[in-house]
Short mmCIF file of C-alpha atoms and ligand atoms in Angstrom, two decimals:
data_model
loop_
_atom_site.label_atom_id
_atom_site.label_comp_id
_atom_site.label_asym_id
_atom_site.label_seq_id
_atom_site.Cartn_x
_atom_site.Cartn_y
_atom_site.Cartn_z
CA MET E 11 -9.31 8.30 3.48
CA LYS E 12 -11.23 7.23 0.91
CA ASN E 13 -13.78 4.32 0.67
CA VAL E 14 -11.84 1.82 -1.57
CA LYS E 15 -15.51 1.51 -2.88
CA GLN E 16 -15.20 4.33 -4.31
CA TYR E 17 -12.47 3.78 -6.76
CA GLU E 18 -13.31 2.96 -9.93
CA PHE E 19 -11.60 0.52 -12.94
CA TRP E 20 -12.32 0.71 -16.28
CA PHE E 21 -13.03 -2.67 -18.11
CA ILE E 22 -11.90 -1.57 -21.85
CA THR E 23 -11.80 -3.98 -24.83
CA GLY E 24 -10.11 -3.78 -28.17
CA SER E 25 -11.00 -4.61 -31.34
CA GLN E 26 -11.34 -3.55 -34.89
CA HIS E 27 -13.89 -2.48 -37.58
CA LEU E 28 -12.66 -5.58 -39.91
CA TYR E 29 -15.11 -8.06 -38.83
CA GLY E 30 -18.41 -6.08 -39.18
CA GLU E 31 -21.09 -4.22 -36.31
CA GLU E 32 -22.62 -7.35 -35.57
CA VAL E 33 -19.17 -8.95 -34.10
CA ILE E 34 -18.55 -5.71 -32.15
CA LYS E 35 -21.78 -5.87 -30.83
CA THR E 36 -21.16 -9.75 -29.80
CA VAL E 37 -17.56 -8.52 -28.05
CA GLU E 38 -19.44 -6.08 -26.49
CA ASP E 39 -22.09 -8.10 -25.06
CA HIS E 40 -19.51 -10.57 -24.15
CA SER E 41 -17.40 -8.08 -22.53
CA LYS E 42 -20.09 -6.76 -20.11
CA ALA E 43 -21.06 -10.23 -19.18
CA MET E 44 -17.47 -10.82 -18.13
CA VAL E 45 -17.55 -7.74 -16.40
CA GLU E 46 -20.64 -8.46 -14.66
CA GLY E 47 -19.65 -11.38 -13.18
CA LEU E 48 -16.02 -10.06 -12.07
CA ALA E 49 -18.05 -7.41 -10.31
CA ASN E 50 -20.08 -9.37 -8.43
CA ASP E 51 -17.08 -11.06 -6.53
CA PRO E 52 -16.09 -10.02 -3.15
CA LEU E 53 -12.24 -10.77 -4.44
CA LEU E 54 -12.17 -7.43 -6.16
CA PRO E 55 -11.88 -5.01 -3.73
CA ALA E 56 -13.16 -1.93 -5.90
CA LYS E 57 -15.78 -1.16 -8.95
CA ILE E 58 -15.09 -2.83 -12.11
CA ILE E 59 -17.05 -0.91 -14.95
CA PHE E 60 -17.49 -1.92 -18.41
CA LYS E 61 -16.12 1.10 -20.65
CA SER E 62 -16.35 0.78 -24.41
CA VAL E 63 -15.35 -1.59 -27.19
CA VAL E 64 -12.65 0.65 -28.91
CA THR E 65 -11.87 0.18 -32.38
CA THR E 66 -9.72 3.39 -33.82
CA PRO E 67 -6.89 5.01 -32.57
CA ASP E 68 -8.84 7.94 -31.83
CA GLU E 69 -11.57 6.48 -29.40
CA ILE E 70 -8.27 4.53 -27.63
CA THR E 71 -6.77 7.61 -27.10
CA ARG E 72 -9.81 9.46 -25.53
CA VAL E 73 -10.67 6.88 -23.47
CA CYS E 74 -6.96 6.77 -22.25
CA GLU E 75 -7.24 10.31 -21.28
CA GLU E 76 -10.53 10.47 -19.45
CA ALA E 77 -8.87 7.45 -17.15
CA ASN E 78 -6.13 10.03 -16.77
CA TYR E 79 -8.62 12.87 -15.78
CA ASP E 80 -11.26 10.99 -13.92
CA GLU E 81 -10.36 11.04 -10.33
CA ASN E 82 -12.05 8.10 -9.36
CA CYS E 83 -10.65 5.59 -11.62
CA ALA E 84 -7.67 4.04 -10.47
CA GLY E 85 -7.10 2.03 -13.55
CA ILE E 86 -7.70 0.14 -16.64
CA ILE E 87 -8.01 -3.00 -17.69
CA THR E 88 -7.37 -4.33 -21.40
CA TRP E 89 -8.66 -7.18 -23.00
CA CYS E 90 -8.74 -8.20 -26.75
CA HIS E 91 -11.30 -10.61 -27.77
CA THR E 92 -10.37 -10.47 -31.31
CA PHE E 93 -7.90 -8.90 -32.80
CA SER E 94 -6.57 -5.04 -32.35
CA PRO E 95 -3.87 -4.14 -34.04
CA SER E 96 -1.94 -2.25 -31.28
CA LYS E 97 -0.23 0.88 -33.39
CA MET E 98 -3.91 1.82 -32.75
CA TRP E 99 -2.94 1.72 -29.07
CA ILE E 100 0.51 3.95 -29.45
CA SER E 101 -1.12 7.14 -28.55
CA GLY E 102 -3.29 6.22 -25.80
CA LEU E 103 -1.03 4.20 -24.01
CA THR E 104 1.85 6.59 -24.19
CA LYS E 105 -0.66 9.13 -22.72
CA LEU E 106 -2.19 6.92 -20.19
CA SER E 107 -0.81 7.81 -16.55
CA LYS E 108 -2.64 5.53 -14.52
CA PRO E 109 -1.79 1.91 -14.21
CA TRP E 110 -2.97 -1.09 -16.47
CA LEU E 111 -3.77 -4.56 -16.20
CA HIS E 112 -3.60 -6.64 -19.14
CA LEU E 113 -6.18 -9.30 -18.44
CA HIS E 114 -5.66 -11.82 -21.11
CA THR E 115 -8.18 -14.50 -21.11
CA GLN E 116 -11.29 -15.63 -23.28
CA PHE E 117 -14.62 -15.61 -23.13
CA ASN E 118 -15.33 -19.25 -23.79
CA ARG E 119 -13.19 -21.47 -20.74
CA THR E 120 -13.26 -24.51 -23.84
CA ILE E 121 -12.88 -25.32 -27.59
CA PRO E 122 -16.43 -26.15 -28.69
CA VAL E 123 -15.55 -29.18 -31.00
CA GLN E 124 -18.83 -30.40 -32.54
CA GLU E 125 -19.92 -26.37 -33.01
CA ILE E 126 -16.11 -25.12 -33.54
CA ASP E 127 -16.03 -22.99 -37.62
CA MET E 128 -14.64 -19.83 -38.92
CA ASP E 129 -17.29 -17.63 -37.10
CA PHE E 130 -15.89 -18.36 -33.83
CA MET E 131 -12.55 -18.35 -34.86
CA ASN E 132 -12.63 -15.06 -35.87
CA LEU E 133 -14.49 -14.09 -32.38
CA ASN E 134 -12.37 -15.88 -30.03
CA GLN E 135 -9.00 -14.62 -30.97
CA SER E 136 -7.46 -13.60 -27.54
CA ALA E 137 -4.79 -15.98 -27.89
CA HIS E 138 -3.25 -13.94 -30.78
CA GLY E 139 -4.92 -11.02 -30.21
CA ASP E 140 -3.76 -10.52 -26.73
CA ARG E 141 -0.20 -11.07 -28.29
CA GLU E 142 -0.20 -8.20 -30.50
CA HIS E 143 -1.59 -6.25 -27.65
CA GLY E 144 1.45 -7.71 -24.96
CA PHE E 145 3.79 -6.65 -27.91
CA ILE E 146 3.13 -2.80 -28.11
CA GLY E 147 3.32 -2.54 -24.09
CA ALA E 148 6.57 -4.22 -24.27
CA ARG E 149 7.74 -2.08 -26.66
CA LEU E 150 6.70 1.05 -25.03
CA ARG E 151 8.66 -0.87 -21.91
CA LYS E 152 5.09 0.26 -20.33
CA ALA E 153 4.78 -0.66 -16.85
CA ARG E 154 1.74 -3.26 -16.80
CA LYS E 155 0.62 -6.34 -14.69
CA ILE E 156 -0.35 -9.25 -17.13
CA VAL E 157 -2.64 -11.57 -15.65
CA VAL E 158 -3.29 -15.24 -17.25
CA GLY E 159 -6.18 -17.47 -17.14
CA TYR E 160 -9.95 -18.00 -17.20
CA TRP E 161 -11.70 -15.16 -16.29
CA GLU E 162 -13.64 -17.03 -13.26
CA ASP E 163 -11.22 -19.07 -11.63
CA ILE E 164 -10.30 -18.05 -8.40
CA ALA E 165 -6.56 -17.52 -9.02
CA VAL E 166 -7.67 -15.00 -11.56
CA ARG E 167 -9.74 -12.96 -10.10
CA GLU E 168 -7.67 -13.19 -6.80
CA LYS E 169 -4.42 -11.53 -8.94
CA ILE E 170 -7.14 -8.82 -10.34
CA GLY E 171 -7.93 -7.73 -6.76
CA SER E 172 -4.57 -7.81 -5.71
CA TRP E 173 -3.09 -5.41 -8.63
CA MET E 174 -6.38 -3.11 -7.69
CA ARG E 175 -5.12 -2.97 -3.88
CA SER E 176 -1.52 -1.77 -5.50
CA ALA E 177 -3.74 0.50 -7.99
CA ILE E 178 -5.32 2.06 -4.71
CA GLY E 179 -2.02 2.87 -3.72
CA VAL E 180 -0.40 4.14 -6.77
CA ALA E 181 -4.27 6.50 -6.46
CA VAL E 182 -3.20 7.50 -2.34
CA SER E 183 0.28 8.17 -2.84
CA ARG E 184 -0.12 10.63 -5.79
CA SER E 185 -2.48 12.43 -3.70
CA LEU E 186 -1.19 12.31 -0.50
CA LYS E 187 0.20 15.24 1.91
CA VAL E 188 2.41 14.46 4.48
CA VAL E 189 3.02 16.88 7.66
CA ARG E 190 5.98 17.10 9.65
CA TYR E 191 5.97 18.62 13.40
CA GLY E 192 9.47 18.72 14.11
CA ASP E 193 12.45 17.54 11.89
CA ASN E 194 14.13 14.57 11.65
CA MET E 195 15.46 12.84 15.13
CA ARG E 196 19.42 14.78 14.74
CA TYR E 197 22.06 13.10 13.40
CA VAL E 198 20.21 10.09 12.14
CA ALA E 199 20.61 8.99 8.27
CA VAL E 200 17.79 6.21 7.20
CA THR E 201 14.77 8.66 8.23
CA GLU E 202 16.13 11.36 5.65
CA GLY E 203 15.54 11.47 2.39
CA ASP E 204 15.15 13.90 -1.02
CA LYS E 205 11.28 15.33 -0.54
CA VAL E 206 11.86 16.47 -4.19
CA GLU E 207 12.77 13.15 -6.04
CA ALA E 208 9.57 11.77 -3.55
CA GLU E 209 7.26 13.93 -4.69
CA ILE E 210 8.66 13.19 -8.30
CA LYS E 211 8.48 9.92 -8.13
CA LEU E 212 5.69 9.05 -5.78
CA GLY E 213 3.47 12.18 -5.69
CA TRP E 214 4.06 12.58 -2.10
CA GLN E 215 3.83 16.26 -0.69
CA VAL E 216 5.85 16.63 2.62
CA ASN E 217 5.85 19.59 3.97
CA THR E 218 5.92 21.12 7.71
CA ARG E 219 3.83 22.95 10.60
CA ALA E 220 5.80 24.55 13.67
CA VAL E 221 5.02 22.46 16.48
CA GLY E 222 4.08 25.65 18.19
CA ASP E 223 0.92 26.43 16.21
CA LEU E 224 -0.17 22.44 16.61
CA VAL E 225 0.41 22.99 20.82
CA GLY E 226 -1.87 26.34 20.02
CA LEU E 227 -4.40 24.77 18.22
CA ILE E 228 -4.18 21.82 20.63
CA ASN E 229 -4.85 24.52 23.55
CA GLN E 230 -8.19 25.32 22.03
CA VAL E 231 -9.87 21.69 22.47
CA THR E 232 -12.78 21.89 24.95
CA GLU E 233 -12.91 19.32 27.61
CA VAL E 234 -16.58 18.31 25.80
CA GLU E 235 -14.38 17.52 23.08
CA ILE E 236 -11.85 15.27 25.33
CA ASP E 237 -14.94 13.99 27.16
CA THR E 238 -16.66 12.30 23.54
CA LEU E 239 -12.88 10.89 22.57
CA MET E 240 -12.68 9.31 26.58
CA ALA E 241 -15.34 7.62 25.96
CA GLU E 242 -14.93 6.29 22.53
CA TYR E 243 -11.32 5.26 24.32
CA GLU E 244 -13.67 3.56 27.07
CA GLN E 245 -15.47 1.48 24.36
CA LYS E 246 -12.55 0.02 22.75
CA TYR E 247 -9.55 0.47 25.42
CA ASP E 248 -9.21 -0.98 29.18
CA ILE E 249 -8.63 2.05 30.60
CA ALA E 250 -5.35 0.21 33.61
CA THR E 251 -4.22 3.80 34.83
CA ASP E 252 -5.42 6.10 37.74
CA GLN E 253 -3.89 8.68 36.02
CA ILE E 254 -6.51 10.24 34.17
CA GLU E 255 -5.45 13.32 33.65
CA GLN E 256 -2.27 11.68 31.95
CA VAL E 257 -4.91 10.45 29.62
CA ARG E 258 -7.29 13.12 29.02
CA TYR E 259 -4.32 15.01 27.77
CA GLN E 260 -3.55 12.69 25.37
CA ALA E 261 -7.59 12.83 24.08
CA LYS E 262 -6.23 16.63 23.91
CA VAL E 263 -3.47 16.10 21.64
CA GLN E 264 -4.94 14.09 19.76
CA LEU E 265 -7.86 16.12 18.88
CA GLY E 266 -5.85 19.24 18.59
CA ILE E 267 -3.47 17.01 15.70
CA GLN E 268 -6.65 15.61 14.09
CA LYS E 269 -7.41 19.06 13.63
CA SER E 270 -4.55 19.89 12.26
CA LEU E 271 -4.39 17.22 9.75
CA GLU E 272 -7.80 17.82 8.64
CA LEU E 273 -7.15 21.92 8.16
CA GLY E 274 -4.14 20.95 5.99
CA ASP E 275 -5.92 17.74 4.39
CA PHE E 276 -3.13 15.15 5.29
CA GLY E 277 -2.99 11.96 5.33
CA ALA E 278 0.31 10.98 7.48
CA PHE E 279 2.57 13.20 9.91
CA THR E 280 5.17 12.64 12.07
CA THR E 281 6.31 13.89 15.17
CA THR E 282 9.97 13.51 17.06
CA PHE E 283 10.33 13.66 20.94
CA GLU E 284 13.62 16.17 20.02
CA ASP E 285 10.94 18.76 19.05
CA LEU E 286 8.09 18.34 21.67
CA HIS E 287 8.29 22.40 22.54
CA GLY E 288 5.21 23.61 24.72
CA LEU E 289 3.68 19.86 24.73
CA ASN E 290 3.60 18.21 27.96
CA GLN E 291 4.12 14.54 26.84
CA LEU E 292 5.12 13.04 24.06
CA PRO E 293 1.96 11.98 21.78
CA GLY E 294 1.81 8.14 22.08
CA LEU E 295 -1.83 6.75 22.71
CA ALA E 296 -2.53 10.26 20.39
CA CYS E 297 -0.74 8.44 17.74
CA GLN E 298 -1.95 5.01 18.34
CA ASP E 299 -5.64 6.31 18.34
CA LEU E 300 -5.42 8.09 15.61
CA MET E 301 -3.32 5.23 12.95
CA ALA E 302 -6.31 3.39 14.09
CA LYS E 303 -8.09 5.83 11.98
CA GLY E 304 -6.29 5.47 8.96
CA TYR E 305 -3.51 7.84 9.24
CA GLY E 306 0.38 7.27 8.63
CA PHE E 307 2.45 7.98 11.33
CA GLY E 308 6.44 7.76 11.90
CA GLY E 309 8.33 8.76 15.12
CA GLU E 310 11.37 10.63 14.88
CA GLY E 311 10.69 12.63 11.64
CA ASP E 312 10.07 9.31 9.34
CA TRP E 313 8.18 11.02 6.91
CA LYS E 314 8.86 7.86 4.49
CA VAL E 315 7.38 5.35 6.97
CA ALA E 316 4.47 7.47 7.77
CA ALA E 317 3.21 8.15 3.87
CA MET E 318 3.71 4.64 3.41
CA THR E 319 2.27 3.58 6.57
CA HIS E 320 -0.76 5.30 5.20
CA ILE E 321 -0.33 4.00 1.94
CA MET E 322 -0.17 0.86 3.03
CA LYS E 323 -3.61 1.27 4.88
CA ALA E 324 -5.29 2.39 2.30
CA MET E 325 -4.52 -0.40 0.03
CA ALA E 326 -5.02 -2.64 3.11
CA GLN E 327 -8.94 -1.59 3.24
CA GLY E 328 -11.82 -4.17 3.96
CA ILE E 329 -8.97 -7.17 4.77
CA ASN E 330 -8.50 -6.04 8.73
CA LYS E 331 -6.30 -7.90 9.75
CA GLY E 332 -4.05 -5.08 10.89
CA THR E 333 -1.00 -2.76 9.37
CA SER E 334 1.48 -0.34 11.48
CA PHE E 335 4.25 1.72 11.74
CA MET E 336 7.09 -0.83 13.40
CA GLU E 337 10.46 -0.62 14.44
CA ASP E 338 12.67 -3.84 14.71
CA TYR E 339 13.46 -3.67 18.83
CA THR E 340 15.45 -6.54 20.47
CA TYR E 341 16.28 -10.14 19.36
CA ASP E 342 15.85 -13.22 21.03
CA LEU E 343 18.25 -14.84 19.70
CA THR E 344 17.79 -18.56 20.96
CA LEU E 345 19.78 -20.98 18.89
CA GLY E 346 17.23 -22.42 16.18
CA ASN E 347 14.39 -20.04 17.35
CA GLU E 348 15.26 -16.55 16.58
CA LEU E 349 12.84 -13.82 17.53
CA ILE E 350 12.22 -10.40 16.71
CA LEU E 351 10.71 -8.49 18.85
CA GLY E 352 8.89 -5.23 17.33
CA ALA E 353 7.94 -2.10 18.99
CA HIS E 354 9.06 2.01 19.41
CA MET E 355 9.08 4.00 22.29
CA LEU E 356 4.92 4.09 22.21
CA GLU E 357 3.10 4.42 18.81
CA VAL E 358 2.37 1.02 17.59
CA CYS E 359 -0.56 1.12 15.76
CA PRO E 360 -4.08 -1.09 17.90
CA THR E 361 -4.68 -2.34 14.78
CA VAL E 362 -2.23 -5.50 15.06
CA ALA E 363 -3.54 -6.23 18.65
CA GLN E 364 -4.58 -9.53 19.46
CA ASN E 365 -6.25 -9.13 22.62
CA ARG E 366 -7.79 -5.54 23.80
CA PRO E 367 -5.46 -2.69 24.43
CA ARG E 368 -5.09 -1.60 27.93
CA ILE E 369 -3.80 2.35 28.21
CA GLU E 370 -1.71 2.70 30.79
CA VAL E 371 0.97 5.53 31.92
CA HIS E 372 4.17 4.75 32.36
CA PRO E 373 7.71 7.03 32.70
CA LEU E 374 9.60 7.73 29.66
CA GLY E 375 13.04 7.67 29.98
CA ILE E 376 13.79 9.78 26.28
CA GLY E 377 12.55 12.93 26.14
CA ALA E 378 12.40 14.36 29.59
CA LYS E 379 8.65 14.98 29.56
CA SER E 380 5.39 14.09 31.55
CA ASP E 381 4.47 10.32 31.83
CA PRO E 382 2.96 9.96 28.82
CA ALA E 383 -0.49 7.51 28.58
CA ARG E 384 0.07 4.55 25.74
CA LEU E 385 -1.96 1.72 24.37
CA VAL E 386 -0.21 -1.57 25.89
CA PHE E 387 -1.12 -5.15 23.93
CA ASP E 388 0.48 -8.00 22.20
CA GLY E 389 0.35 -8.92 18.55
CA LYS E 390 -1.29 -10.80 16.77
CA ALA E 391 0.29 -14.65 15.30
CA GLY E 392 0.43 -15.04 12.19
CA LYS E 393 2.03 -14.30 8.36
CA ALA E 394 3.23 -10.61 7.68
CA ILE E 395 5.27 -8.67 5.59
CA VAL E 396 7.71 -5.69 7.00
CA ALA E 397 8.35 -3.22 4.61
CA SER E 398 11.07 -0.31 4.35
CA LEU E 399 11.25 3.01 1.86
CA VAL E 400 14.88 3.86 1.53
CA ASP E 401 16.79 7.01 -0.38
CA MET E 402 19.85 5.32 -2.57
CA GLY E 403 20.49 8.56 -3.57
CA GLY E 404 19.16 8.98 -7.21
CA ARG E 405 16.26 6.22 -6.91
CA LEU E 406 14.01 5.29 -3.99
CA ARG E 407 14.32 0.77 -2.83
CA LEU E 408 11.34 -0.40 -1.64
CA ILE E 409 12.49 -3.51 0.67
CA VAL E 410 10.05 -6.13 1.67
CA ASN E 411 10.43 -9.15 3.98
CA ASP E 412 8.32 -12.09 4.51
CA ILE E 413 7.70 -13.08 8.09
CA GLU E 414 5.64 -14.94 10.33
CA CYS E 415 4.30 -13.50 13.96
CA VAL E 416 4.37 -15.73 16.92
CA LYS E 417 2.32 -15.19 19.89
CA PRO E 418 4.71 -12.59 22.08
CA PHE E 419 6.84 -14.25 25.49
CA ASP E 420 5.02 -12.89 28.58
CA MET E 421 6.70 -10.01 29.30
CA PRO E 422 4.93 -8.37 32.19
CA ASN E 423 7.24 -5.31 33.07
CA LEU E 424 6.88 -4.10 29.36
CA PRO E 425 5.23 -1.25 29.44
CA VAL E 426 4.63 -0.51 25.74
CA ALA E 427 2.96 -2.55 22.41
CA GLY E 428 4.75 -5.59 20.86
CA VAL E 429 4.60 -7.77 18.16
CA MET E 430 7.14 -10.65 17.47
CA TRP E 431 7.99 -12.34 14.60
CA ARG E 432 10.03 -14.99 13.04
CA PRO E 433 11.32 -13.41 9.35
CA GLU E 434 11.96 -15.93 6.64
CA PRO E 435 13.78 -17.22 5.70
CA ASN E 436 15.51 -16.76 9.28
CA LEU E 437 16.73 -14.05 11.31
CA GLN E 438 20.78 -14.47 10.52
CA THR E 439 20.14 -14.42 6.66
CA SER E 440 17.00 -12.04 7.09
CA ALA E 441 18.77 -9.32 9.10
CA GLU E 442 22.24 -9.56 6.53
CA ALA E 443 19.69 -9.29 3.97
CA TRP E 444 18.18 -6.43 5.20
CA ILE E 445 21.48 -4.55 6.12
CA LEU E 446 23.09 -4.98 3.00
CA ALA E 447 19.93 -3.67 1.19
CA GLY E 448 20.06 -0.49 3.98
CA GLY E 449 16.43 -1.27 5.19
CA ALA E 450 15.69 0.86 8.12
CA HIS E 451 15.15 0.10 11.92
CA HIS E 452 11.38 1.32 10.78
CA SER E 453 9.20 0.00 8.66
CA VAL E 454 5.49 -0.81 7.76
CA LEU E 455 4.28 -4.28 9.05
CA SER E 456 1.10 -5.25 7.54
CA PHE E 457 -0.98 -8.72 7.97
CA ASP E 458 -3.28 -7.65 5.17
CA LEU E 459 -0.77 -7.16 2.09
CA THR E 460 1.92 -9.70 0.81
CA ALA E 461 5.14 -8.90 -1.13
CA ASP E 462 3.14 -9.03 -4.61
CA HIS E 463 0.92 -6.13 -3.66
CA MET E 464 4.32 -4.00 -2.70
CA ARG E 465 6.06 -5.67 -6.29
CA ASP E 466 3.64 -4.24 -8.17
CA PHE E 467 3.15 -1.18 -5.80
CA ALA E 468 6.90 -0.72 -7.11
CA GLU E 469 6.41 -1.45 -10.64
CA MET E 470 3.65 1.05 -11.28
CA MET E 471 5.84 3.57 -9.46
CA ASP E 472 9.59 2.72 -10.85
CA ILE E 473 11.18 2.03 -7.62
CA GLU E 474 13.29 -0.12 -7.03
CA PHE E 475 12.10 -3.62 -5.17
CA VAL E 476 14.05 -6.38 -2.87
CA HIS E 477 12.28 -8.90 -1.47
CA ILE E 478 13.31 -11.07 1.31
CA ASN E 479 12.12 -14.35 1.53
CA LYS E 480 12.08 -18.28 2.07
CA ASP E 481 14.62 -18.38 -0.96
CA THR E 482 16.98 -15.82 -0.42
CA ASP E 483 20.49 -16.62 -0.93
CA ILE E 484 23.13 -13.95 0.38
CA ASN E 485 24.91 -14.05 -2.54
CA GLU E 486 22.28 -14.31 -4.98
CA LEU E 487 21.18 -10.83 -3.10
CA LYS E 488 24.87 -9.26 -3.30
CA ARG E 489 24.41 -9.81 -7.39
CA ASP E 490 21.15 -8.46 -7.44
CA LEU E 491 21.79 -5.61 -5.74
CA PHE E 492 25.06 -4.74 -8.02
CA LEU E 493 23.43 -5.17 -10.60
CA ALA E 494 20.80 -3.11 -10.00
CA ASP E 495 22.89 -0.40 -9.09
CA LEU E 496 24.02 0.05 -12.42
CA ALA E 497 21.07 -0.77 -14.10
CA TRP E 498 19.07 2.31 -11.53
CA LYS E 499 22.34 4.48 -13.09
CA LEU E 500 21.35 4.03 -16.64
CA LYS E 501 17.70 4.11 -16.70
MN1 MN F 24 12.29 5.01 16.41
#
């Protein structure tokens, strides 16, 4: 996974020649001062670089084209200190394929009541210059984030930082390669989808590798390599089993999968218990430890959730609260305290663990293979989201539910990792809304990201976004889904 600090955002200031060279120089100095202030703020996860003051259509087109071609540039931020006539921006913005944030701010916080004169007015024109700039975004129907407020304010910087994470998600998504070891679980609907549509909209290359070829790589793993990974396990996890050979087998599988992922430059992968030909165990610990290293994973061939797990982990870099593949497993329907227990057959990412995970070996009722080693732990408490991407036929829909994770019950006989949560606004409305919208049983659970990150991502990717939250009302949601169905057919 590319380090978040490698991504750059280009700050471009719009102006024109009308004001003379001296004013343009001042505009540049002020822009540089603002960018320097923003660059030193840890609220911004990636680099922000002052690019230029642009004053002609050709300059604007050139910088937009450069942004498109530069693989480290994850987006542009524009601002108009002075007036920048927007017809100059049509060519550049039409060509721009990177995310765009329009920062509506001004260099001075306050009006200098004693000093203000017409020179000051001609320099500090964002209030109307940025409206001219905003019109062309609207006229072009161009997706963009608008952030309003003084550039030194924390709220403004938080919004810029949040958008940067979404834009990094776009960059990761557009270059993501996903590998499927085996097909989707037989007869399952929601894990299916149009891979061509996904590549057109989201950039994902979703391909397959034969499980037999993967087993070939696994069989080439040496005992010395297994010893090294076992030592790493011992540092991070408690080995709470005597069946060391079963654990060593997962290490071997993990190293084989990792080799295959590296060979194909894959960022996400799926397995399926229905195709384990030549494998002795369902990969459990192997998938969990690979997820902790940033790979996306989806069970039962669910390539959409695998891709989203990787993208959301990339967006969340540096926050480090935890993001995992998840499944709504079972409910506690105690009246007034309804909860969801999320888990999977094996594969929950240890980044969401509240305690040190234990490596255990237990039988698995499904798959008819040897008892797999897995990490067992309790999930953290705290605010989080669950996100699910579904294919509605003709369009993709991203559904996000705000949730409050709680300390899981003490469940001594549960041999898998579990996370427990109360969905907003409550289980009844949340589950009704989720089911109405067609949300999957698989999701990505993230303590790092918020619905705002995912909404911005969906807007940039031009896919539908549904947010289930504390204000969700079922009848309003039904109307929204009905109208969205019509709107997306017309788009
Ligand atoms: Mn599943």
